[in-house]
Amino acid sequence: MLNGYAGTVLRIELTGGRVEKQPLPEKLAEEFIGGRGFVAKMLFDELPQGADPLGPENLFVMASGPLSGHFLPASGKTHFGCKSPASGGYGDSNMGGHFGPAFKYAGYDMLVLTGRAPVPSLLVIEDDRVEIRPAAGYWGMGSITAEAKLKKELGEDFQILTIGPAGENGVVFACITHDFGRQAGRVGIGAVLGSKNIKAIAVKGTGDIPASDVQGLFEEGKKAYTAVRAKPGFTGWTPEGTAGITDWINRVGAFPTRNFGTSYWEKHPDINGAAILRELKITDKGCYCCPTPCGKYGLAKTGLGDVYVEGPEFETIALLGSNCMLGDIAEVGYANYVADELGVDTISAGVVCSWAIECYEKGILDDAAMGREVRFGDLASVVYLLEQIAHRSGIGDLLAQGVRAASQQTGRGSESFAIQVKGLEWSGYECRNAPGMMLAYMTSDIGAHHARAWVLGHDLAGTAANVHELIASSGGGEKLPKSAPQGRAQYVVDSQHTRPLFDLLGICRLQYMELGFEPEHYERLFEKATGRRMSWTELLGVSERVWQLTRSISAREIPGFGRAFDYPPERFMTEPIPDGPNEGHCVTREEVDILLDEYYAIRGWDENGIPTAETLTRFGLADVAGSMDGWACHSGGAAS
Amino acid sequence: MRLTAIPERCSGCTACRLACALANYGRVNPALAALTIRGRFPAPGTYEIALCDQCGACAEACPVDAIAEEDGVYRVDEDACIACFECVEACPHGVMFAHPTLDAPIKCTLCEACVEICPRDALALVDA
């Protein structure tokens, strides 16, 4: 028995409907901890090289971590992984809610789906019982509608994840939705589940999770809750949740606006956290065991109708709000609901919509191509584009491929304002004067996502303060000097180990990142749960091992992969920000190269950004090093 | 004293349920909890908390008098219990449960673990 873990891997080969249960390998737990670590190791070991991301040979992996489902703050995270249809390389995404703990109480740490179900299906898991049922009546349904119907059919005590039409139709930024508003949003994980003909997974668990010292864990957990409650951010940050950072982000000129045309928007008070509390909120909505619920559930009333919606959280405010120039929080909430119901990631969808509208403004995509007029600041335009995308109708068939592929096919200069890295659309932070954060996006292993590293405090305020302290500070607003690229890489690397460590443990990072909850608590909680004594530094070492592995998976899978895939979009290197605190600034290509050179050196990668055999061996990945000769990165290059 | 809920403060984290199971059974398993949280989504977007108010309906239903009140708390005498679970059926709040690993029903002991842990102060002890 492995303490901390449920102890079983559930494998389902969908083509033949074969269900297999295996003991969780001890060595896997020891070397890769859980969550994202399990996902990465599974993909490296079992994904057939060169697999079509939307083909039956791709893997859909879901894993919780050793702390998931235990009595400690915010133990509700679940991790998903696949070969990404957005990037063609390593992909993972995680979500909060209650699904991961329920899956663990049912007895499982990891789910591995292979093949493709012969007909649209549902997976229903109730403790030992695993059933593949026809999804008749569910296919084609919206994510939230399907969840509500399944709850009625199966019972309120099932935890359910679903995909929407976008996932069924292979939209490369289709997401997974759970608990009426929690998403595993990124890398097209919803499309991969859809490609397996799985509409939903429902789970109910009534079993125990073993722990090395149950009573000790209970006591440490209570101490941890008390410590979180004592943080100023407990009462200062929680009420607005992630949306509370909106004003600070605008003050320091990092607010993506008008398809990243600028980084400052005077309408930010109309779409910030206070606006949510004022105009939308019904209740705080927390994930499993979370003392600081960032979820704000409410009712958005607009000219297009009234909808219940969880959010918008900050990323949605930035990408569907300012970036599409929706300047009314109810309208952002409405667009958020439409994206959720259709099953598209609000981050990528916001970037795709804003790119399409800019193309229309510039005459690159005309009325005939677009199917109608589309405008920034127009909710109906955004809703139209989202629906076209999810159903791959008209222009939606192009846009469903994401901005990298769409701009490559469209040409006429549209590639320069396709805001993505590695095929994944950029999330909610403008970085033309934030070189560390720019580097974080450039080198994030899944593409342009902030979850791997977030260093805007370092870049723009010269501080490692937690988010609540940044929000509470009076800094920003004034004109900021140009930031130099030198000396950024180390704090980016450090952040790339810290934040993803939470994804290994299967818990939320926000108590630590936003409130400053001390990591020493996690050392004790990890020991009480698993019986293993590991320092925070040692745990970070595992996070670094996983980082080397995920980079290697992309190098193995993507033809020509390397440095060219780490560059930001042309707009960021050639168009200075036109207004706001960072007016006149951009990061030049030469500066980008300085960032990458310093970063690769710290990482132990060659000048093309490929891990060396020596580096991989140093991190206990000799088997990975041994496979390098056959990697696709050595073959002819595809466009980055 | 008795337990009471302020559902508009609840955020549905269910830490109370896990605390309940740990305090009463020493097991990491919220299926052993003696209170429930139900999220009403997608509409109207609220939470319902069901908990034991020590009303005694379980004791009345018990055919072998295995549930008795002491200092305002109804407790199950596990040695006397015949596991008929008629009390579970009789509970007007739906907060007594059977579990395949237990020989007796799950019932609130007014231990306060749920009140202590609730980060939202959505549970409280009040005078009976």
PDB file of N, CA and C in Angstrom, chain A residues 335-403:
ATOM      1  N   ALA A 335     -20.345  36.123 -22.372  1.00  0.00           N
ATOM      2  CA  ALA A 335     -19.405  35.457 -23.299  1.00  0.00           C
ATOM      3  C   ALA A 335     -18.739  34.262 -22.609  1.00  0.00           C
ATOM      4  N   ASN A 336     -18.440  34.438 -21.327  1.00  0.00           N
ATOM      5  CA  ASN A 336     -17.853  33.362 -20.516  1.00  0.00           C
ATOM      6  C   ASN A 336     -18.790  32.147 -20.497  1.00  0.00           C
ATOM      7  N   TYR A 337     -20.065  32.407 -20.259  1.00  0.00           N
ATOM      8  CA  TYR A 337     -21.050  31.323 -20.239  1.00  0.00           C
ATOM      9  C   TYR A 337     -21.134  30.623 -21.606  1.00  0.00           C
ATOM     10  N   VAL A 338     -21.169  31.396 -22.654  1.00  0.00           N
ATOM     11  CA  VAL A 338     -21.280  30.801 -23.998  1.00  0.00           C
ATOM     12  C   VAL A 338     -20.068  29.908 -24.280  1.00  0.00           C
ATOM     13  N   ALA A 339     -18.886  30.418 -23.925  1.00  0.00           N
ATOM     14  CA  ALA A 339     -17.666  29.622 -24.123  1.00  0.00           C
ATOM     15  C   ALA A 339     -17.728  28.336 -23.301  1.00  0.00           C
ATOM     16  N   ASP A 340     -18.172  28.440 -22.051  1.00  0.00           N
ATOM     17  CA  ASP A 340     -18.259  27.261 -21.182  1.00  0.00           C
ATOM     18  C   ASP A 340     -19.246  26.240 -21.749  1.00  0.00           C
ATOM     19  N   GLU A 341     -20.390  26.712 -22.140  1.00  0.00           N
ATOM     20  CA  GLU A 341     -21.428  25.797 -22.633  1.00  0.00           C
ATOM     21  C   GLU A 341     -20.984  25.127 -23.945  1.00  0.00           C
ATOM     22  N   LEU A 342     -20.335  25.897 -24.807  1.00  0.00           N
ATOM     23  CA  LEU A 342     -19.849  25.322 -26.071  1.00  0.00           C
ATOM     24  C   LEU A 342     -18.611  24.462 -25.847  1.00  0.00           C
ATOM     25  N   GLY A 343     -17.925  24.695 -24.718  1.00  0.00           N
ATOM     26  CA  GLY A 343     -16.754  23.886 -24.383  1.00  0.00           C
ATOM     27  C   GLY A 343     -15.461  24.362 -25.017  1.00  0.00           C
ATOM     28  N   VAL A 344     -15.280  25.689 -25.073  1.00  0.00           N
ATOM     29  CA  VAL A 344     -13.983  26.222 -25.515  1.00  0.00           C
ATOM     30  C   VAL A 344     -13.308  26.962 -24.368  1.00  0.00           C
ATOM     31  N   ASP A 345     -11.993  26.900 -24.364  1.00  0.00           N
ATOM     32  CA  ASP A 345     -11.162  27.598 -23.389  1.00  0.00           C
ATOM     33  C   ASP A 345     -11.344  29.103 -23.581  1.00  0.00           C
ATOM     34  N   THR A 346     -11.681  29.820 -22.501  1.00  0.00           N
ATOM     35  CA  THR A 346     -11.921  31.263 -22.657  1.00  0.00           C
ATOM     36  C   THR A 346     -10.644  32.020 -23.035  1.00  0.00           C
ATOM     37  N   ILE A 347      -9.496  31.484 -22.640  1.00  0.00           N
ATOM     38  CA  ILE A 347      -8.235  32.175 -22.971  1.00  0.00           C
ATOM     39  C   ILE A 347      -7.994  32.096 -24.484  1.00  0.00           C
ATOM     40  N   SER A 348      -7.875  30.881 -24.986  1.00  0.00           N
ATOM     41  CA  SER A 348      -7.626  30.733 -26.421  1.00  0.00           C
ATOM     42  C   SER A 348      -8.758  31.341 -27.238  1.00  0.00           C
ATOM     43  N   ALA A 349      -9.988  31.126 -26.820  1.00  0.00           N
ATOM     44  CA  ALA A 349     -11.133  31.643 -27.576  1.00  0.00           C
ATOM     45  C   ALA A 349     -11.073  33.161 -27.665  1.00  0.00           C
ATOM     46  N   GLY A 350     -10.686  33.809 -26.556  1.00  0.00           N
ATOM     47  CA  GLY A 350     -10.585  35.260 -26.578  1.00  0.00           C
ATOM     48  C   GLY A 350      -9.521  35.734 -27.559  1.00  0.00           C
ATOM     49  N   VAL A 351      -8.391  35.034 -27.586  1.00  0.00           N
ATOM     50  CA  VAL A 351      -7.313  35.415 -28.498  1.00  0.00           C
ATOM     51  C   VAL A 351      -7.727  35.142 -29.957  1.00  0.00           C
ATOM     52  N   VAL A 352      -8.376  34.037 -30.180  1.00  0.00           N
ATOM     53  CA  VAL A 352      -8.813  33.694 -31.539  1.00  0.00           C
ATOM     54  C   VAL A 352      -9.842  34.713 -32.044  1.00  0.00           C
ATOM     55  N   CYS A 353     -10.802  35.056 -31.183  1.00  0.00           N
ATOM     56  CA  CYS A 353     -11.824  36.033 -31.590  1.00  0.00           C
ATOM     57  C   CYS A 353     -11.188  37.394 -31.876  1.00  0.00           C
ATOM     58  N   SER A 354     -10.271  37.818 -31.018  1.00  0.00           N
ATOM     59  CA  SER A 354      -9.677  39.149 -31.221  1.00  0.00           C
ATOM     60  C   SER A 354      -8.805  39.162 -32.476  1.00  0.00           C
ATOM     61  N   TRP A 355      -8.134  38.033 -32.755  1.00  0.00           N
ATOM     62  CA  TRP A 355      -7.351  37.947 -33.999  1.00  0.00           C
ATOM     63  C   TRP A 355      -8.293  38.039 -35.208  1.00  0.00           C
ATOM     64  N   ALA A 356      -9.422  37.344 -35.154  1.00  0.00           N
ATOM     65  CA  ALA A 356     -10.364  37.347 -36.278  1.00  0.00           C
ATOM     66  C   ALA A 356     -10.921  38.750 -36.508  1.00  0.00           C
ATOM     67  N   ILE A 357     -11.223  39.447 -35.400  1.00  0.00           N
ATOM     68  CA  ILE A 357     -11.790  40.795 -35.544  1.00  0.00           C
ATOM     69  C   ILE A 357     -10.743  41.751 -36.122  1.00  0.00           C
ATOM     70  N   GLU A 358      -9.490  41.592 -35.687  1.00  0.00           N
ATOM     71  CA  GLU A 358      -8.438  42.447 -36.264  1.00  0.00           C
ATOM     72  C   GLU A 358      -8.256  42.146 -37.749  1.00  0.00           C
ATOM     73  N   CYS A 359      -8.319  40.881 -38.116  1.00  0.00           N
ATOM     74  CA  CYS A 359      -8.233  40.518 -39.536  1.00  0.00           C
ATOM     75  C   CYS A 359      -9.364  41.174 -40.331  1.00  0.00           C
ATOM     76  N   TYR A 360     -10.541  41.200 -39.731  1.00  0.00           N
ATOM     77  CA  TYR A 360     -11.696  41.800 -40.404  1.00  0.00           C
ATOM     78  C   TYR A 360     -11.500  43.303 -40.546  1.00  0.00           C
ATOM     79  N   GLU A 361     -11.047  43.939 -39.473  1.00  0.00           N
ATOM     80  CA  GLU A 361     -10.806  45.392 -39.508  1.00  0.00           C
ATOM     81  C   GLU A 361      -9.815  45.764 -40.594  1.00  0.00           C
ATOM     82  N   LYS A 362      -8.809  44.890 -40.770  1.00  0.00           N
ATOM     83  CA  LYS A 362      -7.747  45.192 -41.730  1.00  0.00           C
ATOM     84  C   LYS A 362      -8.080  44.722 -43.135  1.00  0.00           C
ATOM     85  N   GLY A 363      -9.246  44.128 -43.301  1.00  0.00           N
ATOM     86  CA  GLY A 363      -9.648  43.662 -44.627  1.00  0.00           C
ATOM     87  C   GLY A 363      -8.981  42.365 -45.045  1.00  0.00           C
ATOM     88  N   ILE A 364      -8.311  41.706 -44.104  1.00  0.00           N
ATOM     89  CA  ILE A 364      -7.644  40.436 -44.436  1.00  0.00           C
ATOM     90  C   ILE A 364      -8.676  39.319 -44.550  1.00  0.00           C
ATOM     91  N   LEU A 365      -9.679  39.354 -43.690  1.00  0.00           N
ATOM     92  CA  LEU A 365     -10.838  38.450 -43.815  1.00  0.00           C
ATOM     93  C   LEU A 365     -12.055  39.356 -44.039  1.00  0.00           C
ATOM     94  N   ASP A 366     -12.728  39.177 -45.178  1.00  0.00           N
ATOM     95  CA  ASP A 366     -13.818  40.095 -45.518  1.00  0.00           C
ATOM     96  C   ASP A 366     -15.183  39.533 -45.093  1.00  0.00           C
ATOM     97  N   ASP A 367     -16.224  40.258 -45.460  1.00  0.00           N
ATOM     98  CA  ASP A 367     -17.586  39.844 -45.082  1.00  0.00           C
ATOM     99  C   ASP A 367     -17.902  38.434 -45.561  1.00  0.00           C
ATOM    100  N   ALA A 368     -17.450  38.142 -46.777  1.00  0.00           N
ATOM    101  CA  ALA A 368     -17.756  36.822 -47.344  1.00  0.00           C
ATOM    102  C   ALA A 368     -17.100  35.719 -46.513  1.00  0.00           C
ATOM    103  N   ALA A 369     -15.823  35.962 -46.144  1.00  0.00           N
ATOM    104  CA  ALA A 369     -15.108  34.954 -45.351  1.00  0.00           C
ATOM    105  C   ALA A 369     -15.694  34.857 -43.945  1.00  0.00           C
ATOM    106  N   MET A 370     -15.999  36.022 -43.385  1.00  0.00           N
ATOM    107  CA  MET A 370     -16.417  36.061 -41.976  1.00  0.00           C
ATOM    108  C   MET A 370     -17.876  35.669 -41.804  1.00  0.00           C
ATOM    109  N   GLY A 371     -18.678  35.932 -42.808  1.00  0.00           N
ATOM    110  CA  GLY A 371     -20.098  35.580 -42.705  1.00  0.00           C
ATOM    111  C   GLY A 371     -20.955  36.709 -42.165  1.00  0.00           C
ATOM    112  N   ARG A 372     -20.309  37.719 -41.584  1.00  0.00           N
ATOM    113  CA  ARG A 372     -21.004  38.918 -41.101  1.00  0.00           C
ATOM    114  C   ARG A 372     -19.948  39.905 -40.616  1.00  0.00           C
ATOM    115  N   GLU A 373     -20.396  41.100 -40.308  1.00  0.00           N
ATOM    116  CA  GLU A 373     -19.492  42.089 -39.724  1.00  0.00           C
ATOM    117  C   GLU A 373     -19.141  41.657 -38.295  1.00  0.00           C
ATOM    118  N   VAL A 374     -17.879  41.789 -37.927  1.00  0.00           N
ATOM    119  CA  VAL A 374     -17.498  41.549 -36.528  1.00  0.00           C
ATOM    120  C   VAL A 374     -16.700  42.740 -36.029  1.00  0.00           C
ATOM    121  N   ARG A 375     -16.981  43.145 -34.801  1.00  0.00           N
ATOM    122  CA  ARG A 375     -16.359  44.350 -34.261  1.00  0.00           C
ATOM    123  C   ARG A 375     -15.846  44.119 -32.851  1.00  0.00           C
ATOM    124  N   PHE A 376     -14.755  44.821 -32.520  1.00  0.00           N
ATOM    125  CA  PHE A 376     -14.320  44.862 -31.119  1.00  0.00           C
ATOM    126  C   PHE A 376     -15.417  45.533 -30.294  1.00  0.00           C
ATOM    127  N   GLY A 377     -15.586  45.052 -29.071  1.00  0.00           N
ATOM    128  CA  GLY A 377     -16.546  45.689 -28.173  1.00  0.00           C
ATOM    129  C   GLY A 377     -17.981  45.285 -28.422  1.00  0.00           C
ATOM    130  N   ASP A 378     -18.191  44.337 -29.311  1.00  0.00           N
ATOM    131  CA  ASP A 378     -19.555  43.936 -29.658  1.00  0.00           C
ATOM    132  C   ASP A 378     -19.806  42.492 -29.215  1.00  0.00           C
ATOM    133  N   LEU A 379     -20.628  42.338 -28.190  1.00  0.00           N
ATOM    134  CA  LEU A 379     -20.884  41.008 -27.645  1.00  0.00           C
ATOM    135  C   LEU A 379     -21.429  40.054 -28.701  1.00  0.00           C
ATOM    136  N   ALA A 380     -22.328  40.540 -29.532  1.00  0.00           N
ATOM    137  CA  ALA A 380     -22.922  39.668 -30.551  1.00  0.00           C
ATOM    138  C   ALA A 380     -21.861  39.126 -31.506  1.00  0.00           C
ATOM    139  N   SER A 381     -20.847  39.934 -31.813  1.00  0.00           N
ATOM    140  CA  SER A 381     -19.762  39.471 -32.692  1.00  0.00           C
ATOM    141  C   SER A 381     -18.995  38.321 -32.027  1.00  0.00           C
ATOM    142  N   VAL A 382     -18.695  38.495 -30.741  1.00  0.00           N
ATOM    143  CA  VAL A 382     -17.932  37.468 -30.023  1.00  0.00           C
ATOM    144  C   VAL A 382     -18.743  36.176 -29.924  1.00  0.00           C
ATOM    145  N   VAL A 383     -20.015  36.303 -29.582  1.00  0.00           N
ATOM    146  CA  VAL A 383     -20.871  35.119 -29.465  1.00  0.00           C
ATOM    147  C   VAL A 383     -20.992  34.410 -30.819  1.00  0.00           C
ATOM    148  N   TYR A 384     -21.132  35.191 -31.874  1.00  0.00           N
ATOM    149  CA  TYR A 384     -21.210  34.613 -33.224  1.00  0.00           C
ATOM    150  C   TYR A 384     -19.948  33.797 -33.530  1.00  0.00           C
ATOM    151  N   LEU A 385     -18.797  34.398 -33.248  1.00  0.00           N
ATOM    152  CA  LEU A 385     -17.536  33.700 -33.553  1.00  0.00           C
ATOM    153  C   LEU A 385     -17.406  32.422 -32.716  1.00  0.00           C
ATOM    154  N   LEU A 386     -17.775  32.497 -31.431  1.00  0.00           N
ATOM    155  CA  LEU A 386     -17.672  31.313 -30.572  1.00  0.00           C
ATOM    156  C   LEU A 386     -18.551  30.179 -31.100  1.00  0.00           C
ATOM    157  N   GLU A 387     -19.745  30.521 -31.534  1.00  0.00           N
ATOM    158  CA  GLU A 387     -20.647  29.473 -32.038  1.00  0.00           C
ATOM    159  C   GLU A 387     -20.152  28.893 -33.360  1.00  0.00           C
ATOM    160  N   GLN A 388     -19.643  29.771 -34.226  1.00  0.00           N
ATOM    161  CA  GLN A 388     -19.089  29.275 -35.497  1.00  0.00           C
ATOM    162  C   GLN A 388     -17.927  28.307 -35.229  1.00  0.00           C
ATOM    163  N   ILE A 389     -17.093  28.688 -34.273  1.00  0.00           N
ATOM    164  CA  ILE A 389     -15.921  27.863 -33.936  1.00  0.00           C
ATOM    165  C   ILE A 389     -16.352  26.496 -33.413  1.00  0.00           C
ATOM    166  N   ALA A 390     -17.244  26.505 -32.430  1.00  0.00           N
ATOM    167  CA  ALA A 390     -17.609  25.247 -31.772  1.00  0.00           C
ATOM    168  C   ALA A 390     -18.251  24.270 -32.759  1.00  0.00           C
ATOM    169  N   HIS A 391     -18.986  24.811 -33.708  1.00  0.00           N
ATOM    170  CA  HIS A 391     -19.661  23.941 -34.676  1.00  0.00           C
ATOM    171  C   HIS A 391     -18.896  23.829 -35.989  1.00  0.00           C
ATOM    172  N   ARG A 392     -17.758  24.469 -36.049  1.00  0.00           N
ATOM    173  CA  ARG A 392     -16.908  24.503 -37.250  1.00  0.00           C
ATOM    174  C   ARG A 392     -17.712  24.909 -38.476  1.00  0.00           C
ATOM    175  N   SER A 393     -18.568  25.907 -38.280  1.00  0.00           N
ATOM    176  CA  SER A 393     -19.360  26.423 -39.399  1.00  0.00           C
ATOM    177  C   SER A 393     -18.642  27.612 -40.004  1.00  0.00           C
ATOM    178  N   GLY A 394     -18.705  27.753 -41.314  1.00  0.00           N
ATOM    179  CA  GLY A 394     -18.151  28.932 -41.985  1.00  0.00           C
ATOM    180  C   GLY A 394     -16.737  29.222 -41.528  1.00  0.00           C
ATOM    181  N   ILE A 395     -16.510  30.466 -41.091  1.00  0.00           N
ATOM    182  CA  ILE A 395     -15.181  30.890 -40.647  1.00  0.00           C
ATOM    183  C   ILE A 395     -14.699  30.068 -39.449  1.00  0.00           C
ATOM    184  N   GLY A 396     -15.638  29.473 -38.750  1.00  0.00           N
ATOM    185  CA  GLY A 396     -15.292  28.697 -37.553  1.00  0.00           C
ATOM    186  C   GLY A 396     -14.378  27.526 -37.852  1.00  0.00           C
ATOM    187  N   ASP A 397     -14.444  26.997 -39.060  1.00  0.00           N
ATOM    188  CA  ASP A 397     -13.591  25.859 -39.394  1.00  0.00           C
ATOM    189  C   ASP A 397     -12.111  26.263 -39.429  1.00  0.00           C
ATOM    190  N   LEU A 398     -11.865  27.493 -39.886  1.00  0.00           N
ATOM    191  CA  LEU A 398     -10.491  28.016 -39.863  1.00  0.00           C
ATOM    192  C   LEU A 398     -10.075  28.334 -38.430  1.00  0.00           C
ATOM    193  N   LEU A 399     -10.940  29.034 -37.717  1.00  0.00           N
ATOM    194  CA  LEU A 399     -10.598  29.511 -36.371  1.00  0.00           C
ATOM    195  C   LEU A 399     -10.457  28.370 -35.373  1.00  0.00           C
ATOM    196  N   ALA A 400     -11.157  27.279 -35.607  1.00  0.00           N
ATOM    197  CA  ALA A 400     -11.114  26.133 -34.694  1.00  0.00           C
ATOM    198  C   ALA A 400      -9.728  25.512 -34.613  1.00  0.00           C
ATOM    199  N   GLN A 401      -8.848  25.887 -35.546  1.00  0.00           N
ATOM    200  CA  GLN A 401      -7.497  25.337 -35.549  1.00  0.00           C
ATOM    201  C   GLN A 401      -6.527  26.157 -34.703  1.00  0.00           C
ATOM    202  N   GLY A 402      -7.042  27.258 -34.097  1.00  0.00           N
ATOM    203  CA  GLY A 402      -6.176  28.117 -33.295  1.00  0.00           C
ATOM    204  C   GLY A 402      -5.500  29.168 -34.160  1.00  0.00           C
ATOM    205  N   VAL A 403      -4.947  30.208 -33.522  1.00  0.00           N
ATOM    206  CA  VAL A 403      -4.433  31.342 -34.311  1.00  0.00           C
ATOM    207  C   VAL A 403      -3.160  31.013 -35.082  1.00  0.00           C
TER     208      VAL A 403
END
